[in-house]
């Protein structure tokens, strides 16, 4: 469990919001180590990140110091559940919450 999300770059909610607003492309994974669906999704996303040389940021949805901010972010973008894969690109945002996605589906969503 200690390796969960180790392929991703941890980020605070405030930094994530800034990246959503300013970055040309920003990829964010929201999940938690104790979620069985996140456990299914994380290795596939890790492989996609590694194989495609992508930087993917990570917010642990159990981070007690940021719970209110995480809830606000989830509400703003309609992120109902975790695992959530969020992509913003040139001012538009999209999100998918589906642990059954294949690596190809994940790559298609990110691209």
Coordinates of N, CA and C in Angstrom, one line a residue:
X1 N 0.8 -1.2 0.0 CA 0.0 0.0 0.0 C 0.9 1.3 0.0
X2 N 2.1 1.2 0.5 CA 3.0 2.3 0.6 C 3.4 2.8 -0.8
X3 N 3.3 2.0 -1.8 CA 3.7 2.4 -3.2 C 2.5 3.0 -3.9
X4 N 1.3 3.1 -3.3 CA 0.1 3.6 -4.0 C 0.4 5.0 -4.5
X5 N 0.2 5.2 -5.8 CA 0.3 6.6 -6.4 C 1.8 7.0 -6.4
X6 N 2.7 6.2 -6.3 CA 4.1 6.6 -6.3 C 4.6 7.1 -7.6
X7 N 3.9 6.7 -8.7 CA 4.3 7.2 -10.1 C 3.8 8.6 -10.3
X8 N 3.0 9.2 -9.4 CA 2.4 10.5 -9.6 C 3.0 11.5 -8.7
X9 N 2.8 12.8 -9.1 CA 3.3 13.9 -8.3 C 2.3 14.4 -7.3
X10 N 2.5 14.3 -6.0 CA 1.5 14.9 -5.1 C 1.4 16.4 -5.3
X11 N 0.1 16.9 -5.1 CA -0.1 18.3 -5.3 C -1.2 18.7 -4.3
X12 N -1.2 19.9 -3.8 CA -2.2 20.4 -2.9 C -3.4 20.9 -3.8
X13 N -4.5 21.0 -3.1 CA -5.7 21.4 -3.9 C -5.5 22.8 -4.4
X14 N -4.9 23.7 -3.6 CA -4.7 25.1 -4.1 C -3.8 25.1 -5.3
X15 N -2.8 24.3 -5.3 CA -1.9 24.3 -6.5 C -2.6 23.6 -7.7
X16 N -3.4 22.6 -7.4 CA -4.2 22.0 -8.5 C -5.1 23.0 -9.2
X17 N -5.8 23.8 -8.3 CA -6.7 24.8 -8.9 C -5.9 25.8 -9.8
X18 N -4.8 26.2 -9.3 CA -3.9 27.1 -10.1 C -3.5 26.5 -11.4
X19 N -3.1 25.2 -11.4 CA -2.8 24.5 -12.6 C -4.0 24.4 -13.6
X20 N -5.1 24.1 -13.0 CA -6.3 24.0 -13.8 C -6.6 25.3 -14.6
X21 N -6.3 26.4 -13.9 CA -6.6 27.7 -14.5 C -5.5 28.2 -15.5
X22 N -4.2 27.7 -15.3 CA -3.1 28.3 -16.0 C -2.4 27.3 -16.9
X23 N -2.4 26.0 -16.6 CA -1.5 25.1 -17.4 C -2.2 24.8 -18.7
X24 N -1.4 24.6 -19.7 CA -1.9 24.2 -21.0 C -2.6 22.9 -20.9
X25 N -2.0 22.0 -20.2 CA -2.7 20.7 -20.0 C -2.3 20.2 -18.6
X26 N -3.3 19.7 -17.9 CA -3.1 19.3 -16.5 C -3.9 18.0 -16.2
X27 N -3.2 17.0 -15.8 CA -3.8 15.7 -15.5 C -3.7 15.4 -14.0
X28 N -4.9 15.1 -13.4 CA -5.0 14.9 -12.0 C -5.7 13.6 -11.7
X29 N -5.1 12.9 -10.8 CA -5.7 11.6 -10.3 C -6.1 11.9 -8.8
X30 N -7.4 11.7 -8.5 CA -7.9 11.8 -7.2 C -8.3 10.5 -6.7
X31 N -7.7 10.0 -5.6 CA -8.0 8.7 -5.1 C -7.5 8.6 -3.6
X32 N -7.6 7.4 -3.1 CA -7.1 7.1 -1.8 C -6.6 5.6 -1.7
X33 N -5.6 5.4 -0.9 CA -5.1 4.0 -0.8 C -6.1 3.0 -0.3
X34 N -7.0 3.5 0.6 CA -8.0 2.5 1.2 C -9.2 2.2 0.3
X35 N -9.2 2.7 -0.9 CA -10.3 2.5 -1.8 C -10.0 1.3 -2.7
X36 N -10.8 0.2 -2.7 CA -10.5 -0.9 -3.5 C -10.6 -0.6 -5.0
X37 N -11.5 0.3 -5.4 CA -11.6 0.7 -6.8 C -10.3 1.5 -7.3
X38 N -9.8 2.3 -6.4 CA -8.6 3.1 -6.6 C -7.4 2.1 -6.8
X39 N -7.4 1.0 -6.0 CA -6.4 0.0 -6.0 C -6.4 -0.7 -7.4
X40 N -7.6 -0.8 -8.0 CA -7.7 -1.4 -9.3 C -7.2 -0.5 -10.4
X41 N -7.6 0.8 -10.2 CA -7.3 1.8 -11.3 C -5.9 2.3 -11.3
X42 N -5.3 2.5 -10.1 CA -4.0 3.1 -10.0 C -2.9 2.4 -10.8
X43 N -2.8 1.1 -10.8 CA -1.7 0.5 -11.6 C -1.8 0.7 -13.1
X44 N -3.1 0.7 -13.6 CA -3.3 1.0 -15.0 C -2.9 2.4 -15.4
X45 N -3.3 3.4 -14.5 CA -2.9 4.8 -14.7 C -1.4 5.0 -14.6
X46 N -0.8 4.3 -13.7 CA 0.7 4.3 -13.5 C 1.4 3.8 -14.8
X47 N 0.9 2.7 -15.4 CA 1.5 2.2 -16.6 C 1.4 3.2 -17.8
X48 N 0.2 3.8 -17.9 CA -0.1 4.8 -18.9 C 0.9 6.0 -18.8
X49 N 1.1 6.4 -17.5 CA 1.9 7.6 -17.2 C 3.4 7.2 -17.6
X50 N 3.8 6.0 -17.2 CA 5.2 5.6 -17.5 C 5.4 5.4 -19.0
X51 N 4.5 4.7 -19.6 CA 4.7 4.4 -21.1 C 4.5 5.6 -22.0
X52 N 3.8 6.6 -21.6 CA 3.6 7.7 -22.4 C 4.4 8.9 -21.9
X53 N 5.2 8.7 -20.9 CA 6.0 9.8 -20.3 C 5.2 11.0 -19.9
X54 N 4.1 10.8 -19.2 CA 3.2 11.8 -18.8 C 3.4 12.2 -17.3
X55 N 3.3 13.4 -17.0 CA 3.3 13.9 -15.6 C 1.8 13.9 -15.1
X56 N 1.5 13.1 -14.1 CA 0.1 13.1 -13.6 C 0.2 13.4 -12.1
X57 N -0.6 14.4 -11.7 CA -0.6 14.9 -10.4 C -1.6 14.1 -9.6
X58 N -1.4 14.1 -8.2 CA -2.2 13.2 -7.4 C -2.7 13.9 -6.1
X59 N -4.0 13.8 -5.8 CA -4.5 14.3 -4.5 C -5.1 13.1 -3.8
X60 N -4.6 12.9 -2.6 CA -5.1 11.8 -1.7 C -6.4 12.3 -1.1
X61 N -7.6 11.8 -1.5 CA -8.9 12.3 -1.0 C -9.1 12.0 0.5
X62 N -8.2 11.3 1.1 CA -8.3 11.1 2.6 C -7.4 12.1 3.4
X63 N -6.8 13.1 2.7 CA -5.9 14.0 3.4 C -6.8 14.9 4.3
X64 N -6.7 14.7 5.6 CA -7.6 15.4 6.5 C -7.4 16.9 6.5
X65 N -6.2 17.4 6.2 CA -5.9 18.8 6.2 C -6.6 19.5 5.0
X66 N -7.0 18.8 4.0 CA -7.6 19.4 2.8 C -9.0 18.9 2.5
X67 N -9.7 18.3 3.5 CA -11.0 17.7 3.2 C -12.0 18.7 2.6
X68 N -12.1 19.9 3.2 CA -13.0 20.9 2.7 C -12.7 21.3 1.3
X69 N -11.4 21.6 1.1 CA -11.0 22.0 -0.3 C -11.2 20.9 -1.3
X70 N -10.9 19.7 -0.9 CA -11.2 18.5 -1.8 C -12.6 18.4 -2.2
X71 N -13.5 18.6 -1.2 CA -14.9 18.5 -1.4 C -15.4 19.6 -2.3
X72 N -14.8 20.8 -2.1 CA -15.2 22.0 -3.0 C -14.7 21.7 -4.4
X73 N -13.5 21.2 -4.6 CA -13.0 20.9 -5.9 C -13.9 19.8 -6.6
X74 N -14.3 18.8 -5.9 CA -15.1 17.7 -6.4 C -16.5 18.3 -6.8
X75 N -17.0 19.1 -6.0 CA -18.3 19.7 -6.3 C -18.3 20.6 -7.5
X76 N -17.2 21.4 -7.6 CA -17.1 22.3 -8.7 C -17.1 21.6 -10.1
X77 N -16.4 20.5 -10.1 CA -16.2 19.8 -11.4 C -17.0 18.5 -11.5
X78 N -18.0 18.3 -10.6 CA -18.9 17.1 -10.7 C -18.1 15.8 -10.5
X79 N -17.2 15.8 -9.6 CA -16.4 14.5 -9.4 C -17.1 13.8 -8.3
X80 N -17.9 12.8 -8.7 CA -18.8 12.1 -7.8 C -18.1 11.1 -6.9
X81 N -17.2 10.4 -7.5 CA -16.5 9.3 -6.7 C -15.0 9.2 -7.0
X82 N -14.3 8.4 -6.3 CA -12.9 8.1 -6.6 C -12.9 6.6 -7.0
X83 N -12.0 6.2 -7.8 CA -10.9 7.0 -8.4 C -11.5 8.0 -9.5
X84 N -10.9 9.2 -9.5 CA -11.3 10.2 -10.5 C -10.1 10.6 -11.3
X85 N -10.3 10.6 -12.6 CA -9.2 11.1 -13.5 C -9.7 12.4 -14.1
X86 N -9.0 13.4 -13.9 CA -9.4 14.8 -14.3 C -8.4 15.3 -15.3
X87 N -8.9 15.9 -16.4 CA -8.0 16.5 -17.3 C -8.5 17.9 -17.7
X88 N -7.6 18.9 -17.6 CA -8.0 20.2 -18.1 C -7.0 20.6 -19.1
X89 N -7.5 21.2 -20.2 CA -6.7 21.5 -21.3 C -7.2 22.8 -22.0
X90 N -6.4 23.8 -22.0 CA -6.8 25.1 -22.6 C -8.1 25.6 -22.1
X91 N -8.4 25.5 -20.8 CA -9.6 26.1 -20.3 C -10.8 25.2 -20.3
X92 N -10.7 24.0 -20.8 CA -11.8 23.0 -20.7 C -11.4 21.9 -19.8
X93 N -12.4 21.4 -19.1 CA -12.1 20.3 -18.1 C -13.1 19.1 -18.4
X94 N -12.5 17.9 -18.1 CA -13.4 16.7 -18.2 C -12.9 15.8 -17.1
X95 N -13.8 14.9 -16.7 CA -13.5 14.0 -15.6 C -14.2 12.6 -15.9
X96 N -13.5 11.6 -15.5 CA -14.1 10.2 -15.6 C -13.9 9.5 -14.2
X97 N -14.9 8.9 -13.8 CA -14.8 8.1 -12.5 C -15.2 6.7 -12.8
X98 N -14.2 5.9 -13.3 CA -14.5 4.5 -13.8 C -13.3 3.7 -13.6
X99 N -13.3 2.9 -12.6 CA -12.1 2.0 -12.3 C -11.9 0.9 -13.3
X100 N -12.9 0.6 -14.1 CA -12.9 -0.5 -15.1 C -12.2 -0.1 -16.4
X101 N -11.9 1.2 -16.6 CA -11.2 1.6 -17.8 C -10.0 0.8 -18.1
X102 N -9.8 0.5 -19.4 CA -8.5 -0.2 -19.8 C -7.4 0.9 -19.9
X103 N -6.2 0.4 -20.1 CA -5.1 1.4 -20.3 C -5.3 2.2 -21.6
X104 N -5.8 1.5 -22.6 CA -6.1 2.2 -23.9 C -7.2 3.3 -23.7
X105 N -8.2 2.9 -22.9 CA -9.3 3.9 -22.7 C -8.8 5.1 -21.9
X106 N -7.9 4.8 -20.9 CA -7.3 5.9 -20.1 C -6.5 6.8 -21.0
X107 N -5.7 6.2 -21.9 CA -4.9 7.0 -22.8 C -5.7 7.9 -23.7
X108 N -6.8 7.3 -24.2 CA -7.7 8.0 -25.1 C -8.4 9.2 -24.4
X109 N -8.7 9.0 -23.1 CA -9.4 10.0 -22.3 C -8.4 11.2 -22.1
X110 N -7.1 10.8 -21.8 CA -6.1 11.9 -21.5 C -5.7 12.6 -22.8
X111 N -5.7 11.9 -23.9 CA -5.2 12.5 -25.1 C -6.1 13.5 -25.7

